[in-house]
Short mmCIF file of C-alpha atoms and ligand atoms in Angstrom, two decimals:
data_model
loop_
_atom_site.label_atom_id
_atom_site.label_comp_id
_atom_site.label_asym_id
_atom_site.label_seq_id
_atom_site.Cartn_x
_atom_site.Cartn_y
_atom_site.Cartn_z
CA UNK G 91 5.89 -11.81 31.23
CA UNK G 92 5.76 -11.01 27.48
CA UNK G 93 2.39 -12.05 25.98
CA UNK G 94 3.95 -13.93 23.05
CA UNK G 95 5.43 -17.42 23.40
CA UNK G 96 7.27 -18.94 20.44
CA UNK G 97 7.33 -22.76 20.20
CA UNK G 98 10.12 -23.61 17.84
CA UNK G 99 13.34 -25.35 16.85
CA UNK G 100 16.03 -23.81 14.59
CA UNK G 101 14.88 -25.32 11.28
CA UNK G 102 14.00 -23.41 8.09
CA UNK G 103 10.31 -23.19 9.09
CA UNK G 104 11.16 -22.38 12.70
CA UNK G 105 13.43 -19.46 11.84
CA UNK G 106 10.77 -17.75 9.71
CA UNK G 107 8.95 -17.02 12.97
CA UNK G 108 11.98 -16.09 15.08
CA UNK G 109 13.44 -13.79 12.40
CA UNK G 110 10.06 -12.05 12.05
CA UNK G 111 9.81 -11.56 15.83
CA UNK G 112 13.39 -10.24 15.94
CA UNK G 113 12.87 -7.89 13.00
CA UNK G 114 9.82 -6.42 14.74
CA UNK G 115 11.77 -6.03 17.99
CA UNK G 116 9.06 -7.86 19.95
CA UNK G 117 9.52 -9.29 23.43
CA UNK G 118 8.76 -13.00 23.50
CA UNK G 119 9.42 -16.15 25.45
CA UNK G 120 10.91 -19.18 23.67
CA UNK G 121 9.80 -22.75 24.38
CA UNK G 122 12.20 -25.12 22.58
CA UNK G 123 10.32 -27.98 20.91
CA UNK G 124 12.88 -30.69 20.18
CA UNK G 125 11.51 -32.27 17.01
CA UNK G 126 13.93 -35.21 17.33
CA UNK G 127 12.38 -36.29 20.64
CA UNK G 128 8.84 -35.81 19.20
CA UNK G 129 7.79 -33.07 21.65
CA UNK G 130 5.72 -31.67 18.76
CA UNK G 131 3.44 -34.74 18.90
CA UNK G 132 2.63 -34.47 22.62
CA UNK G 133 -1.02 -33.79 23.56
CA UNK G 134 -0.33 -30.43 25.19
CA UNK G 135 1.42 -29.18 22.04
CA UNK G 136 -1.30 -30.49 19.69
CA UNK G 137 -3.67 -28.07 21.44
CA UNK G 138 -1.37 -25.27 20.18
CA UNK G 139 -0.69 -26.76 16.75
CA UNK G 140 -3.07 -29.61 15.80
CA UNK G 141 -0.65 -30.42 12.96
CA UNK G 142 2.09 -31.37 15.44
CA UNK G 143 4.84 -29.29 13.82
CA UNK G 144 6.88 -26.20 14.56
CA UNK G 145 6.72 -23.22 14.53
CA UNK G 146 3.69 -22.03 16.52
CA UNK G 147 3.05 -19.01 18.70
CA UNK G 148 0.62 -18.15 21.47
CA UNK G 149 -0.19 -14.46 21.88
CA UNK G 150 -2.39 -13.98 24.96
CA UNK G 151 -5.34 -16.32 24.26
CA UNK G 152 -4.62 -16.59 20.55
CA UNK G 153 -2.78 -19.57 19.09
CA UNK G 154 -1.24 -19.27 15.61
CA UNK G 155 0.28 -22.19 13.69
CA UNK G 156 1.74 -22.51 10.15
CA UNK G 157 4.75 -20.33 9.44
CA UNK G 158 2.95 -18.21 6.80
CA UNK G 159 0.03 -17.53 9.14
CA UNK G 160 2.44 -16.55 11.95
CA UNK G 161 4.26 -14.05 9.72
CA UNK G 162 1.02 -12.50 8.45
CA UNK G 163 -0.45 -12.37 11.97
CA UNK G 164 2.63 -10.64 13.40
CA UNK G 165 2.82 -8.18 10.51
CA UNK G 166 -0.91 -7.34 10.74
CA UNK G 167 -0.88 -6.90 14.50
CA UNK G 168 2.56 -5.50 15.27
CA UNK G 169 3.95 -3.87 12.13
CA UNK G 170 1.98 -0.64 12.18
CA UNK G 171 5.16 1.18 11.10
CA UNK G 172 5.42 -1.19 8.09
CA UNK G 173 9.05 -2.08 8.85
CA UNK G 174 8.83 -5.50 7.19
CA UNK G 175 5.47 -5.53 5.47
CA UNK G 176 3.24 -3.62 3.08
CA UNK G 177 -0.19 -2.29 4.04
CA UNK G 178 -3.22 -4.41 3.07
CA UNK G 179 -4.90 -2.92 0.03
CA UNK G 180 -1.67 -1.86 -1.69
CA UNK G 181 -0.42 -3.58 -4.87
CA UNK G 182 2.81 -4.44 -3.00
CA UNK G 183 0.78 -6.22 -0.30
CA UNK G 184 -0.55 -8.55 -2.99
CA UNK G 185 3.01 -9.16 -4.30
CA UNK G 186 4.11 -9.86 -0.72
CA UNK G 187 1.23 -12.33 -0.28
CA UNK G 188 2.03 -14.02 -3.59
CA UNK G 189 5.72 -14.56 -2.78
CA UNK G 190 4.86 -15.68 0.75
CA UNK G 191 2.47 -18.31 -0.65
CA UNK G 192 5.11 -19.27 -3.23
CA UNK G 193 7.32 -20.28 -0.30
CA UNK G 194 4.73 -22.01 1.89
CA UNK G 195 3.27 -23.95 -1.05
CA UNK G 196 6.43 -24.41 -3.12
CA UNK G 197 9.94 -23.75 -1.83
CA UNK G 198 9.27 -25.15 1.67
CA UNK G 199 7.51 -28.41 0.76
CA UNK G 200 9.74 -29.15 -2.26
CA UNK G 201 12.99 -28.48 -0.39
CA UNK G 202 11.72 -30.55 2.54
CA UNK G 203 11.15 -33.51 0.17
CA UNK G 204 14.54 -32.95 -1.48
CA UNK G 205 16.18 -33.03 1.96
CA UNK G 206 14.23 -36.16 2.87
CA UNK G 207 15.49 -38.11 -0.16
CA UNK G 208 19.02 -36.63 -0.10
CA UNK G 209 19.67 -36.78 3.67
CA UNK G 210 17.19 -38.67 5.80
CA UNK G 211 15.57 -41.53 3.79
CA UNK G 212 16.27 -45.10 4.87
CA UNK G 213 16.42 -46.22 1.26
CA UNK G 214 18.08 -44.64 -1.79
CA UNK G 215 15.80 -43.30 -4.50
CA UNK G 216 17.65 -41.55 -7.32
CA UNK G 217 14.23 -40.72 -8.79
CA UNK G 218 13.11 -39.00 -5.58
CA UNK G 219 16.38 -37.09 -5.26
CA UNK G 220 16.27 -35.90 -8.87
CA UNK G 221 12.59 -35.00 -8.84
CA UNK G 222 12.80 -32.76 -5.75
CA UNK G 223 16.29 -31.33 -6.28
CA UNK G 224 15.34 -30.39 -9.86
CA UNK G 225 12.13 -28.79 -8.62
CA UNK G 226 14.10 -26.86 -5.97
CA UNK G 227 16.44 -25.59 -8.70
CA UNK G 228 13.48 -24.55 -10.85
CA UNK G 229 12.00 -22.60 -7.93
CA UNK G 230 15.39 -20.93 -7.31
CA UNK G 231 15.35 -19.82 -10.98
CA UNK G 232 11.91 -18.25 -10.48
CA UNK G 233 13.23 -16.35 -7.44
CA UNK G 234 16.36 -15.35 -9.36
CA UNK G 235 14.28 -13.92 -12.23
CA UNK G 236 12.19 -11.89 -9.80
CA UNK G 237 15.28 -10.60 -7.99
CA UNK G 238 16.85 -9.53 -11.28
CA UNK G 239 13.95 -7.08 -11.75
CA UNK G 240 13.29 -6.11 -8.12
CA UNK G 241 15.63 -5.69 -5.09
CA UNK G 242 13.22 -7.63 -2.85
CA UNK G 243 10.46 -10.08 -3.63
CA UNK G 244 7.50 -7.79 -2.96
CA UNK G 245 9.13 -4.60 -4.29
CA UNK G 246 11.63 -2.04 -3.06
CA UNK G 247 11.33 -3.09 0.61
CA UNK G 248 12.52 -6.19 2.52
CA UNK G 249 9.42 -7.95 3.84
CA UNK G 250 8.09 -11.16 5.38
CA UNK G 251 8.08 -12.60 1.84
CA UNK G 252 11.89 -12.29 1.83
CA UNK G 253 12.17 -13.73 5.34
CA UNK G 254 10.06 -16.75 4.35
CA UNK G 255 12.01 -17.58 1.20
CA UNK G 256 15.42 -16.73 2.66
CA UNK G 257 14.90 -19.13 5.58
CA UNK G 258 14.72 -22.04 3.13
CA UNK G 259 17.08 -20.88 0.36
CA UNK G 260 19.97 -20.31 2.81
CA UNK G 261 20.02 -24.00 3.75
CA UNK G 262 20.25 -25.19 0.09
CA UNK G 263 24.08 -25.09 -0.15
CA UNK G 264 24.54 -26.93 3.17
CA UNK G 265 21.79 -29.53 2.83
CA UNK G 266 21.62 -30.13 -0.93
CA UNK G 267 25.07 -28.96 -2.12
CA UNK G 268 23.44 -26.30 -4.29
CA UNK G 269 25.84 -23.69 -5.63
CA UNK G 270 24.04 -20.37 -5.36
CA UNK G 271 26.39 -18.75 -7.89
CA UNK G 272 24.19 -20.47 -10.51
CA UNK G 273 21.53 -17.89 -9.52
CA UNK G 274 23.51 -14.62 -9.16
CA UNK G 275 20.63 -12.32 -8.15
CA UNK G 276 19.45 -14.86 -5.59
CA UNK G 277 23.01 -15.28 -4.24
CA UNK G 278 23.39 -11.51 -3.84
CA UNK G 279 20.03 -11.27 -2.03
CA UNK G 280 21.02 -14.14 0.33
CA UNK G 281 24.34 -12.44 1.15
CA UNK G 282 22.58 -9.15 1.91
CA UNK G 283 19.88 -10.66 4.12
CA UNK G 284 22.45 -12.77 6.00
CA UNK G 285 24.09 -9.53 7.24
CA UNK G 286 20.96 -8.30 9.03
CA UNK G 287 21.36 -8.38 12.81
CA UNK G 288 17.79 -9.61 13.36
CA UNK G 289 18.43 -12.48 10.93
CA UNK G 290 21.67 -13.45 12.72
CA UNK G 291 19.74 -13.57 16.01
CA UNK G 292 16.68 -15.34 14.60
CA UNK G 293 18.75 -18.11 12.97
CA UNK G 294 19.86 -19.47 16.36
CA UNK G 295 16.57 -19.41 18.26
CA UNK G 296 16.28 -21.62 20.20
CA UNK G 297 20.04 -22.04 20.56
CA UNK G 298 19.80 -25.64 21.71
CA UNK G 299 20.91 -27.29 18.50
CA UNK G 300 24.28 -27.60 16.76
CA UNK G 301 26.61 -25.03 15.19
CA UNK G 302 26.36 -24.42 11.41
CA UNK G 303 29.74 -26.20 11.02
CA UNK G 304 28.54 -29.25 12.97
CA UNK G 305 25.35 -29.29 10.90
CA UNK G 306 27.31 -29.15 7.62
CA UNK G 307 29.43 -32.11 8.80
CA UNK G 308 26.34 -34.05 9.89
CA UNK G 309 24.63 -33.45 6.55
CA UNK G 310 27.77 -34.57 4.69
CA UNK G 311 27.68 -37.85 6.62
CA UNK G 312 23.97 -38.29 5.86
CA UNK G 313 24.59 -37.78 2.11
CA UNK G 314 27.50 -40.23 2.17
CA UNK G 315 25.25 -42.82 3.84
CA UNK G 316 22.60 -42.45 1.11
CA UNK G 317 25.29 -42.55 -1.63
CA UNK G 318 26.57 -45.82 -0.15
CA UNK G 319 23.16 -47.51 -0.55
CA UNK G 320 21.90 -49.35 -3.62
CA UNK G 321 19.26 -47.42 -5.58
CA UNK G 322 15.88 -49.04 -4.85
CA UNK G 323 13.68 -47.32 -7.45
CA UNK G 324 11.19 -49.73 -9.07
CA UNK G 325 12.05 -50.22 -12.72
N1 GSH O 141 3.56 -26.07 6.77
C1 GSH O 141 4.22 -25.99 8.04
C2 GSH O 141 5.37 -26.97 8.05
C3 GSH O 141 6.01 -27.08 9.41
C4 GSH O 141 7.07 -28.17 9.45
O1 GSH O 141 7.09 -29.09 8.61
N2 GSH O 141 7.96 -28.08 10.44
C5 GSH O 141 8.98 -29.09 10.62
C6 GSH O 141 10.31 -28.45 10.97
S1 GSH O 141 10.95 -27.49 9.60
C7 GSH O 141 8.58 -30.01 11.76
O2 GSH O 141 7.98 -29.59 12.72
N3 GSH O 141 8.96 -31.28 11.64
C8 GSH O 141 8.70 -32.26 12.65
C9 GSH O 141 7.64 -33.24 12.24
O3 GSH O 141 7.30 -33.32 11.05
O4 GSH O 141 7.16 -33.97 13.11
C10 GSH O 141 4.71 -24.56 8.29
O5 GSH O 141 5.00 -23.86 7.31
O6 GSH O 141 4.79 -24.14 9.45
#
């Protein structure tokens, strides 16, 4: 039995962990956590992630939750060859850390709110949509500026900082109708990362969900439902 178990669902946060595991070529077992049936809130899972969200991993006796912590843990423990990370103590390590935190504190939470208001809310708030979609676009511009001066976020090498940000940015066109050609360096970086075999594998772990085409259709329906509602912002 491999020592690592991944508890996940193929969402932007979930795939940060599976892509990292795939890039490192690690053996691991996958436990699908269906977030639509609230498996993530069950008592047994809260012992693994007290926050009741995916992803999480268990490695032997060690639990790790929060996508950023999982990526750093895996890189520290298993990336001795520095395939997808920089060594602690180097200037590039600090860049990698900075762009990783930029995702976990910025791109992830802001895009999640944008998706909430644009796709899943049970009321229509034009204010909420604009606030979080505009913030997402601003963050994309920050990434685009960085990628105009550097091939990858931390420097000359693809790292966990790229995996973290890619996992969210790639869903922007499908979920929020964002046109990546507005950010040419970001679009080029997305296209390049998409071609990586480990990324292709990591995107569909666990494979229990829907195809990208079905998801695009579903999201279109969700947007149409919100568009059909009356704006309920307080004036
Ligand atoms: N800060 C957490 C966020 C995790 C998160 O929000 N995961 C979502 C899926 S992308 C989830 O589990 N949602 C189900 C829920 O909120 O109950 C991380 O980076 O791991």
